GROMACS .gro file of C-alpha atoms in nm:
model
  442
    1MET     CA    1  24.037  13.304  34.752
    2ILE     CA    2  23.995  13.252  35.119
    3LEU     CA    3  23.872  13.550  35.323
    4THR     CA    4  24.015  13.517  35.684
    5PRO     CA    5  23.831  13.639  35.985
    6GLU     CA    6  24.103  13.873  36.040
    7PHE     CA    7  24.090  14.025  35.705
    8LYS     CA    8  23.714  14.055  35.713
    9PHE     CA    9  23.732  14.246  36.042
   10GLN     CA   10  23.976  14.472  35.890
   11VAL     CA   11  23.751  14.552  35.602
   12GLN     CA   12  23.437  14.581  35.804
   13THR     CA   13  23.618  14.829  36.045
   14ALA     CA   14  23.761  15.044  35.759
   15PHE     CA   15  23.420  15.041  35.578
   16LYS     CA   16  23.243  15.155  35.912
   17GLU     CA   17  23.483  15.438  35.958
   18MET     CA   18  23.503  15.552  35.590
   19GLN     CA   19  23.383  15.914  35.536
   20SER     CA   20  23.546  16.032  35.210
   21LYS     CA   21  23.651  15.936  34.886
   22SER     CA   22  24.009  15.902  34.972
   23ASP     CA   23  23.904  15.654  35.276
   24PHE     CA   24  23.715  15.463  34.990
   25LEU     CA   25  24.023  15.458  34.770
   26GLU     CA   26  24.232  15.326  35.042
   27LEU     CA   27  23.985  15.046  35.137
   28LEU     CA   28  23.987  14.937  34.755
   29ASN     CA   29  24.368  14.921  34.767
   30ILE     CA   30  24.348  14.709  35.081
   31ALA     CA   31  24.148  14.456  34.875
   32LYS     CA   32  24.363  14.476  34.572
   33GLN     CA   33  24.643  14.387  34.799
   34MET     CA   34  24.467  14.099  34.917
   35MET     CA   35  24.421  13.976  34.564
   36TYR     CA   36  24.781  14.054  34.411
   37GLY     CA   37  25.005  14.062  34.731
   38ASP     CA   38  25.350  14.227  34.673
   39LYS     CA   39  25.277  14.246  34.302
   40THR     CA   40  24.999  14.513  34.378
   41VAL     CA   41  24.997  14.832  34.177
   42PRO     CA   42  24.769  15.064  34.385
   43PHE     CA   43  24.458  15.220  34.233
   44SER     CA   44  24.515  15.592  34.187
   45GLU     CA   45  24.261  15.866  34.245
   46LYS     CA   46  24.264  15.969  33.885
   47GLN     CA   47  24.177  15.609  33.788
   48LEU     CA   48  23.888  15.619  34.038
   49ASN     CA   49  23.756  15.959  33.908
   50TYR     CA   50  23.747  15.829  33.548
   51PHE     CA   51  23.536  15.537  33.633
   52ILE     CA   52  23.277  15.690  33.879
   53THR     CA   53  23.230  15.966  33.601
   54LYS     CA   54  23.206  15.728  33.307
   55ASP     CA   55  22.828  15.760  33.293
   56SER     CA   56  22.797  16.132  33.376
   57GLN     CA   57  22.564  16.325  33.114
   58VAL     CA   58  22.741  16.661  33.256
   59ILE     CA   59  23.076  16.700  33.418
   60LYS     CA   60  23.131  16.957  33.658
   61SER     CA   61  23.464  17.125  33.797
   62ARG     CA   62  23.405  17.034  34.158
   63VAL     CA   63  23.670  16.991  34.417
   64ASP     CA   64  23.529  16.674  34.556
   65PHE     CA   65  23.565  16.504  34.212
   66ARG     CA   66  23.916  16.654  34.149
   67ILE     CA   67  23.901  16.603  33.776
   68ASP     CA   68  24.141  16.753  33.526
   69LEU     CA   69  23.909  16.899  33.252
   70SER     CA   70  24.171  17.059  33.055
   71LYS     CA   71  24.152  16.793  32.814
   72PHE     CA   72  23.795  16.857  32.748
   73GLU     CA   73  23.805  17.239  32.722
   74PRO     CA   74  24.106  17.464  32.697
   75PHE     CA   75  23.967  17.717  32.945
   76ILE     CA   76  23.728  17.660  33.215
   77GLU     CA   77  23.595  17.886  33.465
   78GLU     CA   78  23.528  17.767  33.828
   79ASN     CA   79  23.191  17.592  33.874
   80VAL     CA   80  23.098  17.606  33.487
   81VAL     CA   81  22.880  17.317  33.382
   82ILE     CA   82  23.031  17.169  33.043
   83GLU     CA   83  22.791  16.971  32.816
   84LYS     CA   84  22.927  16.619  32.734
   85LYS     CA   85  23.113  16.624  32.406
   86ASN     CA   86  23.219  16.260  32.278
   87ILE     CA   87  23.332  16.160  32.648
   88ASN     CA   88  23.062  15.908  32.709
   89ARG     CA   89  23.236  15.611  32.851
   90LYS     CA   90  23.056  15.327  32.698
   91ASP     CA   91  23.364  15.158  32.596
   92CYS     CA   92  23.415  15.064  32.942
   93TYR     CA   93  23.210  14.762  32.864
   94VAL     CA   94  23.265  14.512  32.571
   95PRO     CA   95  22.943  14.359  32.487
   96PHE     CA   96  22.925  14.029  32.312
   97ILE     CA   97  22.663  13.764  32.241
   98ILE     CA   98  22.648  13.407  32.327
   99LYS     CA   99  22.389  13.148  32.240
  100LYS     CA  100  22.172  12.998  32.531
  101LYS     CA  101  22.067  12.637  32.511
  102SER     CA  102  21.730  12.766  32.403
  103GLY     CA  103  21.880  12.911  32.071
  104GLN     CA  104  21.796  13.276  32.207
  105ASP     CA  105  22.090  13.537  32.245
  106ARG     CA  106  22.238  13.620  32.588
  107THR     CA  107  22.431  13.956  32.591
  108ILE     CA  108  22.753  13.974  32.805
  109HIS     CA  109  22.896  14.300  32.898
  110ALA     CA  110  23.254  14.226  32.992
  111PRO     CA  111  23.421  14.538  33.167
  112VAL     CA  112  23.747  14.663  33.045
  113LYS     CA  113  24.058  14.565  33.242
  114GLY     CA  114  24.076  14.895  33.449
  115LEU     CA  115  23.711  14.885  33.544
  116LYS     CA  116  23.716  14.518  33.620
  117GLU     CA  117  24.012  14.567  33.879
  118PHE     CA  118  23.795  14.792  34.062
  119GLN     CA  119  23.495  14.578  34.049
  120LYS     CA  120  23.689  14.261  34.176
  121ALA     CA  121  23.822  14.461  34.455
  122LEU     CA  122  23.490  14.598  34.529
  123ASN     CA  123  23.350  14.238  34.516
  124ILE     CA  124  23.583  14.131  34.785
  125ILE     CA  125  23.478  14.415  35.017
  126LEU     CA  126  23.102  14.337  34.945
  127GLN     CA  127  23.165  13.971  35.046
  128CYS     CA  128  23.337  14.071  35.362
  129LEU     CA  129  23.032  14.288  35.472
  130HIS     CA  130  22.742  14.079  35.369
  131GLU     CA  131  22.636  13.725  35.441
  132PRO     CA  132  22.412  13.588  35.174
  133HIS     CA  133  22.074  13.394  35.294
  134THR     CA  134  22.132  13.028  35.343
  135ALA     CA  135  21.906  12.953  35.060
  136ALA     CA  136  22.142  13.143  34.798
  137THR     CA  137  22.370  12.909  34.673
  138GLY     CA  138  22.504  13.083  34.362
  139PHE     CA  139  22.821  13.280  34.352
  140VAL     CA  140  22.874  13.240  34.732
  141ILE     CA  141  23.219  13.138  34.862
  142GLY     CA  142  23.222  12.777  34.972
  143LYS     CA  143  22.902  12.673  34.792
  144SER     CA  144  22.831  12.553  34.446
  145ILE     CA  145  22.560  12.405  34.232
  146VAL     CA  146  22.602  12.072  34.409
  147ASP     CA  147  22.514  12.250  34.729
  148ASN     CA  148  22.219  12.385  34.560
  149ALA     CA  149  22.092  12.048  34.415
  150LYS     CA  150  22.158  11.865  34.757
  151LYS     CA  151  21.840  12.039  34.895
  152HIS     CA  152  21.622  11.831  34.657
  153ILE     CA  153  21.739  11.480  34.641
  154GLY     CA  154  21.496  11.212  34.638
  155GLN     CA  155  21.180  11.445  34.638
  156THR     CA  156  20.870  11.320  34.450
  157TYR     CA  157  20.819  11.677  34.306
  158VAL     CA  158  21.072  11.925  34.195
  159TYR     CA  159  20.944  12.267  34.097
  160ASN     CA  160  21.146  12.502  33.896
  161ILE     CA  161  21.117  12.885  33.811
  162ASP     CA  162  21.345  13.088  33.622
  163LEU     CA  163  21.366  13.483  33.645
  164LYS     CA  164  21.354  13.688  33.357
  165ASP     CA  165  21.664  13.919  33.269
  166PHE     CA  166  21.795  13.877  33.624
  167PHE     CA  167  22.103  14.101  33.638
  168PRO     CA  168  21.948  14.391  33.430
  169SER     CA  169  21.632  14.377  33.647
  170VAL     CA  170  21.837  14.564  33.911
  171ASP     CA  171  21.864  14.939  33.853
  172ARG     CA  172  22.137  15.145  33.982
  173SER     CA  173  21.898  15.333  34.205
  174ARG     CA  174  21.815  15.018  34.382
  175VAL     CA  175  22.174  14.923  34.434
  176TRP     CA  176  22.235  15.283  34.578
  177GLY     CA  177  21.939  15.253  34.814
  178ARG     CA  178  22.035  14.907  34.935
  179LEU     CA  179  22.389  15.054  35.021
  180LEU     CA  180  22.234  15.294  35.255
  181VAL     CA  181  22.113  15.058  35.507
  182ALA     CA  182  22.233  14.761  35.726
  183PRO     CA  183  22.490  14.586  35.692
  184PHE     CA  184  22.621  14.880  35.486
  185ASN     CA  185  22.490  15.172  35.638
  186LEU     CA  186  22.624  15.438  35.402
  187GLY     CA  187  22.312  15.656  35.450
  188THR     CA  188  22.438  15.813  35.780
  189THR     CA  189  22.619  16.113  35.631
  190VAL     CA  190  22.617  16.296  35.293
  191GLU     CA  191  22.963  16.185  35.245
  192ARG     CA  192  22.889  15.824  35.289
  193LYS     CA  193  22.586  15.868  35.064
  194ASN     CA  194  22.847  15.994  34.787
  195ILE     CA  195  23.045  15.661  34.839
  196ALA     CA  196  22.722  15.472  34.800
  197ASN     CA  197  22.684  15.657  34.476
  198PHE     CA  198  23.043  15.579  34.371
  199ILE     CA  199  23.002  15.188  34.440
  200ALA     CA  200  22.665  15.194  34.229
  201THR     CA  201  22.824  15.374  33.946
  202LEU     CA  202  23.114  15.155  33.925
  203CYS     CA  203  22.894  14.847  33.927
  204CYS     CA  204  22.630  14.965  33.689
  205THR     CA  205  22.593  15.081  33.314
  206PRO     CA  206  22.334  15.232  33.099
  207MET     CA  207  22.180  14.983  32.860
  208GLU     CA  208  21.864  14.916  32.684
  209VAL     CA  209  21.644  14.673  32.895
  210GLU     CA  210  21.278  14.584  32.930
  211ARG     CA  211  21.051  14.680  33.170
  212PHE     CA  212  20.690  14.599  33.252
  213LYS     CA  213  20.471  14.915  33.241
  214GLU     CA  214  20.093  14.911  33.242
  215GLY     CA  215  20.058  14.558  33.107
  216ASN     CA  216  20.306  14.566  32.840
  217TRP     CA  217  20.684  14.515  32.821
  218ILE     CA  218  20.869  14.827  32.681
  219LYS     CA  219  21.217  14.911  32.604
  220ILE     CA  220  21.391  15.183  32.808
  221THR     CA  221  21.767  15.279  32.862
  222THR     CA  222  21.876  15.293  33.214
  223SER     CA  223  22.178  15.213  33.442
  224VAL     CA  224  22.157  14.853  33.548
  225LEU     CA  225  22.367  14.564  33.684
  226PRO     CA  226  22.545  14.415  33.364
  227GLN     CA  227  22.582  14.036  33.318
  228GLY     CA  228  22.955  14.002  33.277
  229ALA     CA  229  23.068  14.245  33.577
  230PRO     CA  230  23.253  14.055  33.891
  231THR     CA  231  23.010  14.258  34.121
  232SER     CA  232  22.695  14.182  33.949
  233PRO     CA  233  22.630  13.802  34.115
  234THR     CA  234  22.725  13.947  34.483
  235LEU     CA  235  22.505  14.252  34.439
  236THR     CA  236  22.205  14.028  34.326
  237ASN     CA  237  22.252  13.798  34.628
  238ILE     CA  238  22.255  14.131  34.858
  239ILE     CA  239  21.942  14.277  34.671
  240CYS     CA  240  21.769  13.917  34.683
  241GLU     CA  241  21.811  13.879  35.054
  242LYS     CA  242  21.443  13.996  35.120
  243LEU     CA  243  21.328  13.776  34.832
  244ASP     CA  244  21.503  13.464  34.978
  245LYS     CA  245  21.354  13.539  35.316
  246ARG     CA  246  20.999  13.562  35.194
  247LEU     CA  247  21.022  13.270  34.961
  248ASN     CA  248  21.193  13.066  35.239
  249GLY     CA  249  20.912  13.152  35.469
  250VAL     CA  250  20.648  13.034  35.211
  251ALA     CA  251  20.832  12.726  35.168
  252LYS     CA  252  20.842  12.644  35.530
  253ARG     CA  253  20.473  12.718  35.556
  254PHE     CA  254  20.391  12.478  35.277
  255GLY     CA  255  20.635  12.211  35.390
  256LEU     CA  256  20.876  12.254  35.112
  257ASN     CA  257  21.245  12.278  35.033
  258TYR     CA  258  21.380  12.586  34.891
  259SER     CA  259  21.692  12.722  34.715
  260ARG     CA  260  21.809  12.981  34.468
  261TYR     CA  261  22.110  12.990  34.235
  262ALA     CA  262  22.116  13.318  34.099
  263ASP     CA  263  21.798  13.347  33.860
  264ASP     CA  264  21.707  12.971  33.922
  265ILE     CA  265  21.453  12.919  34.187
  266THR     CA  266  21.361  12.570  34.312
  267PHE     CA  267  21.105  12.433  34.534
  268SER     CA  268  21.081  12.044  34.612
  269SER     CA  269  20.861  11.826  34.849
  270LYS     CA  270  20.743  11.470  34.883
  271HIS     CA  271  20.386  11.599  34.856
  272ASN     CA  272  20.165  11.803  34.651
  273ALA     CA  273  19.877  11.882  34.849
  274TYR     CA  274  19.792  12.199  35.088
  275GLU     CA  275  19.486  12.203  35.315
  276VAL     CA  276  19.349  12.557  35.265
  277SER     CA  277  19.068  12.505  35.495
  278PRO     CA  278  18.903  12.194  35.667
  279THR     CA  279  18.692  12.128  35.389
  280LYS     CA  280  18.931  12.234  35.100
  281VAL     CA  281  19.252  12.078  34.981
  282GLU     CA  282  19.435  12.206  34.662
  283LYS     CA  283  19.750  12.107  34.477
  284ILE     CA  284  20.058  12.315  34.557
  285PHE     CA  285  20.255  12.310  34.217
  286ALA     CA  286  19.967  12.426  34.015
  287SER     CA  287  19.890  12.768  33.837
  288GLY     CA  288  19.635  12.966  34.031
  289THR     CA  289  19.660  12.777  34.377
  290THR     CA  290  19.744  12.966  34.708
  291PHE     CA  291  20.114  12.872  34.670
  292ASP     CA  292  20.146  12.986  34.311
  293CYS     CA  293  19.977  13.337  34.379
  294GLU     CA  294  20.191  13.394  34.695
  295VAL     CA  295  20.522  13.303  34.505
  296ARG     CA  296  20.433  13.528  34.218
  297LYS     CA  297  20.324  13.813  34.437
  298ILE     CA  298  20.645  13.809  34.635
  299ILE     CA  299  20.845  13.796  34.298
  300THR     CA  300  20.661  14.072  34.159
  301GLU     CA  301  20.700  14.302  34.478
  302GLN     CA  302  21.070  14.234  34.458
  303ASN     CA  303  21.072  14.389  34.101
  304PHE     CA  304  21.153  14.063  33.916
  305HIS     CA  305  20.937  13.862  33.669
  306ILE     CA  306  20.899  13.483  33.595
  307LYS     CA  307  21.016  13.363  33.285
  308GLU     CA  308  20.697  13.155  33.206
  309THR     CA  309  20.853  12.929  32.952
  310LYS     CA  310  21.103  12.815  33.220
  311VAL     CA  311  20.844  12.720  33.498
  312ARG     CA  312  20.831  12.350  33.523
  313LEU     CA  313  20.715  12.066  33.745
  314GLN     CA  314  20.934  11.739  33.740
  315LYS     CA  315  20.798  11.446  33.902
  316ARG     CA  316  20.962  11.132  34.044
  317GLY     CA  317  20.974  10.860  33.781
  318TYR     CA  318  21.133  11.103  33.523
  319ARG     CA  319  21.463  11.260  33.535
  320GLN     CA  320  21.468  11.542  33.767
  321GLU     CA  321  21.733  11.823  33.733
  322VAL     CA  322  21.827  12.120  33.951
  323THR     CA  323  22.083  12.345  33.786
  324GLY     CA  324  22.188  12.096  33.533
  325LEU     CA  325  22.234  11.813  33.798
  326VAL     CA  326  22.026  11.484  33.838
  327VAL     CA  327  21.880  11.467  34.190
  328ASN     CA  328  21.639  11.165  34.158
  329ASP     CA  329  21.832  10.960  34.404
  330LYS     CA  330  22.159  11.126  34.450
  331ILE     CA  331  22.360  11.409  34.290
  332ASN     CA  332  22.475  11.292  33.943
  333VAL     CA  333  22.569  11.433  33.595
  334THR     CA  334  22.356  11.336  33.312
  335ARG     CA  335  22.458  11.001  33.117
  336LEU     CA  336  22.527  11.209  32.813
  337TYR     CA  337  22.792  11.385  33.003
  338VAL     CA  338  22.980  11.066  33.106
  339LYS     CA  339  22.926  10.934  32.761
  340GLN     CA  340  23.080  11.239  32.585
  341LEU     CA  341  23.393  11.201  32.815
  342ARG     CA  342  23.425  10.821  32.745
  343GLN     CA  343  23.408  10.908  32.369
  344TRP     CA  344  23.672  11.172  32.365
  345LEU     CA  345  23.910  10.953  32.559
  346TYR     CA  346  23.838  10.638  32.343
  347LEU     CA  347  23.919  10.842  32.023
  348TRP     CA  348  24.238  10.974  32.175
  349GLU     CA  349  24.352  10.625  32.283
  350ARG     CA  350  24.253  10.471  31.958
  351TYR     CA  351  24.380  10.722  31.711
  352GLY     CA  352  24.617  10.938  31.885
  353TYR     CA  353  24.599  11.286  31.978
  354ASP     CA  354  24.618  11.442  31.613
  355LYS     CA  355  24.367  11.258  31.451
  356SER     CA  356  24.105  11.258  31.753
  357TYR     CA  357  24.147  11.613  31.781
  358ALA     CA  358  24.017  11.688  31.442
  359ILE     CA  359  23.712  11.499  31.537
  360PHE     CA  360  23.693  11.657  31.880
  361LEU     CA  361  23.719  12.000  31.713
  362ASN     CA  362  23.427  11.964  31.500
  363ILE     CA  363  23.207  11.828  31.796
  364TYR     CA  364  23.324  12.106  32.029
  365LEU     CA  365  23.287  12.374  31.785
  366ALA     CA  366  22.933  12.275  31.699
  367ASP     CA  367  22.843  12.285  32.068
  368LYS     CA  368  23.069  12.564  32.194
  369GLY     CA  369  23.171  12.768  31.898
  370HIS     CA  370  22.942  13.050  31.953
  371VAL     CA  371  23.093  13.105  32.296
  372LYS     CA  372  23.479  13.067  32.237
  373SER     CA  373  23.634  13.182  31.921
  374GLU     CA  374  23.989  13.049  32.004
  375GLN     CA  375  24.098  12.706  31.930
  376PRO     CA  376  24.033  12.469  32.235
  377ASN     CA  377  24.297  12.243  32.394
  378MET     CA  378  24.153  11.902  32.404
  379ALA     CA  379  24.353  11.783  32.706
  380MET     CA  380  24.245  12.086  32.893
  381VAL     CA  381  23.890  12.040  32.803
  382ILE     CA  382  23.866  11.699  32.900
  383GLU     CA  383  24.071  11.780  33.248
  384GLY     CA  384  23.814  12.045  33.311
  385LYS     CA  385  23.515  11.802  33.242
  386LEU     CA  386  23.695  11.541  33.478
  387LEU     CA  387  23.732  11.818  33.748
  388TYR     CA  388  23.365  11.892  33.731
  389LEU     CA  389  23.280  11.522  33.748
  390LYS     CA  390  23.512  11.495  34.055
  391MET     CA  391  23.320  11.794  34.204
  392VAL     CA  392  22.962  11.641  34.152
  393LYS     CA  393  23.039  11.272  34.225
  394GLY     CA  394  23.333  11.288  34.474
  395ALA     CA  395  23.703  11.214  34.462
  396ASP     CA  396  23.632  10.848  34.553
  397ASP     CA  397  23.365  10.791  34.289
  398GLY     CA  398  23.437  10.464  34.066
  399THR     CA  399  23.341  10.641  33.739
  400TYR     CA  400  23.557  10.938  33.797
  401LEU     CA  401  23.851  10.728  33.910
  402LYS     CA  402  23.831  10.515  33.605
  403LEU     CA  403  23.816  10.786  33.366
  404LYS     CA  404  24.084  10.983  33.542
  405LYS     CA  405  24.313  10.691  33.527
  406ARG     CA  406  24.263  10.673  33.137
  407PHE     CA  407  24.338  11.044  33.114
  408ASP     CA  408  24.660  11.022  33.303
  409LEU     CA  409  24.762  10.722  33.103
  410LEU     CA  410  24.729  10.928  32.797
  411LEU     CA  411  24.923  11.209  32.946
  412GLY     CA  412  25.188  10.979  33.074
  413THR     CA  413  25.168  11.090  33.423
  414THR     CA  414  25.122  10.730  33.564
  415SER     CA  415  25.391  10.459  33.582
  416LYS     CA  416  25.217  10.304  33.280
  417ASN     CA  417  25.310  10.420  32.942
  418ASN     CA  418  25.096  10.534  32.646
  419SER     CA  419  25.179  10.198  32.441
  420GLU     CA  420  25.034   9.992  32.729
  421ALA     CA  421  24.714  10.211  32.746
  422VAL     CA  422  24.653  10.149  32.356
  423ASN     CA  423  24.694   9.785  32.396
  424ILE     CA  424  24.375   9.768  32.597
  425LEU     CA  425  24.169  10.002  32.391
  426ASP     CA  426  24.023   9.729  32.170
  427LEU     CA  427  23.911   9.545  32.483
  428ILE     CA  428  23.759   9.873  32.622
  429PHE     CA  429  23.575   9.915  32.307
  430ASP     CA  430  23.442   9.567  32.279
  431VAL     CA  431  23.339   9.490  32.611
  432GLY     CA  432  23.294   9.817  32.777
  433LEU     CA  433  23.501  10.027  33.024
  434ASP     CA  434  23.412   9.854  33.342
  435GLU     CA  435  23.462   9.508  33.238
  436ALA     CA  436  23.778   9.598  33.038
  437MET     CA  437  23.932   9.784  33.358
  438THR     CA  438  23.859   9.465  33.569
  439HIS     CA  439  24.063   9.254  33.306
  440TYR     CA  440  24.330   9.514  33.315
  441LYS     CA  441  24.373   9.513  33.689
  442LYS     CA  442  24.424   9.140  33.688
   0.00000   0.00000   0.00000
């Protein structure tokens, strides 16, 4: 979605003048109109009230909330506080578990459709108001993992740090506090502070999380940013603005490159030496050094924690990866990625769609079955992987073009027919794709 300067200005102006819940609702509907155009069904105040009270432990009959409490109690006197009775809105999120590459569980909290629509509209508003730090490349309009990896091409040392429980590390109170200051400035009046509270409530949910207290990790239940909400990535970029500024400053002082893609922090350089004093030189990327201590102090002060098992130094001469992309000499995917694409295309060419699909399905479900329960469409999966290859290597890359041509032949979208494609399969299999394509062009 392209946010035009005119639309950004409209949102920024409306947000600056916003003073009430009705103003907030009107702005949400402006954003929703941007998403759906003429098909937009505007948010109602009743819908908004439902979701901004979803985590309340008590419900008050207050005019500013305008909630019809008759469905909870047959008779309600004015200003009576009603204890919550089975009206906890925990069903606003659907939790499910996927496996990480490490084999550990990752819990995703997917918002229900109604809440998700509010969050999508809010996400547009937040993106109009805040420009992430230049070092932030994850979930930023116009940037991708390719932009993140580009900063670290051809370096002698690539140093990766992952942050622990990134989204749930951000509490609701922290979101609320950040919204009170520039560029949001919702702390100017009581009414605007209430709007900050609405936004924080719409974007956060209570869940059990880990917190480091007095030298130990303990489990507590508190309202945090859930992984799975459309607003969480944008809000973490907003929260991490100070983290990015400080880590970028450290990187410049040590002569390093710095980037952050969500919870994945990367430093890189041609050197690994820092002159602490005229008589002392120490390694940069080593435990307990000046650099290491400064980075850890900044991360801790920003209420994040390093996942120690994911700290790694990748030296030149070995494969260096940044957010899954190889950066030794140029941006590239792994050899395994291309090999798998070629394998799937060959099976389809050799045995036809039905027989190859049975083989594909076993391989795919073994790798992705814990993430997706529905039956995959082999053609769509291959096309998606080709689009990713195109994004990484470029539309003019030879490997991409050759694989794309084979795929188009199989779909029958080129002037060649499928039978002609099948005729060259044995040649591809025997002599390899590159040489076979050379013969084919002749």
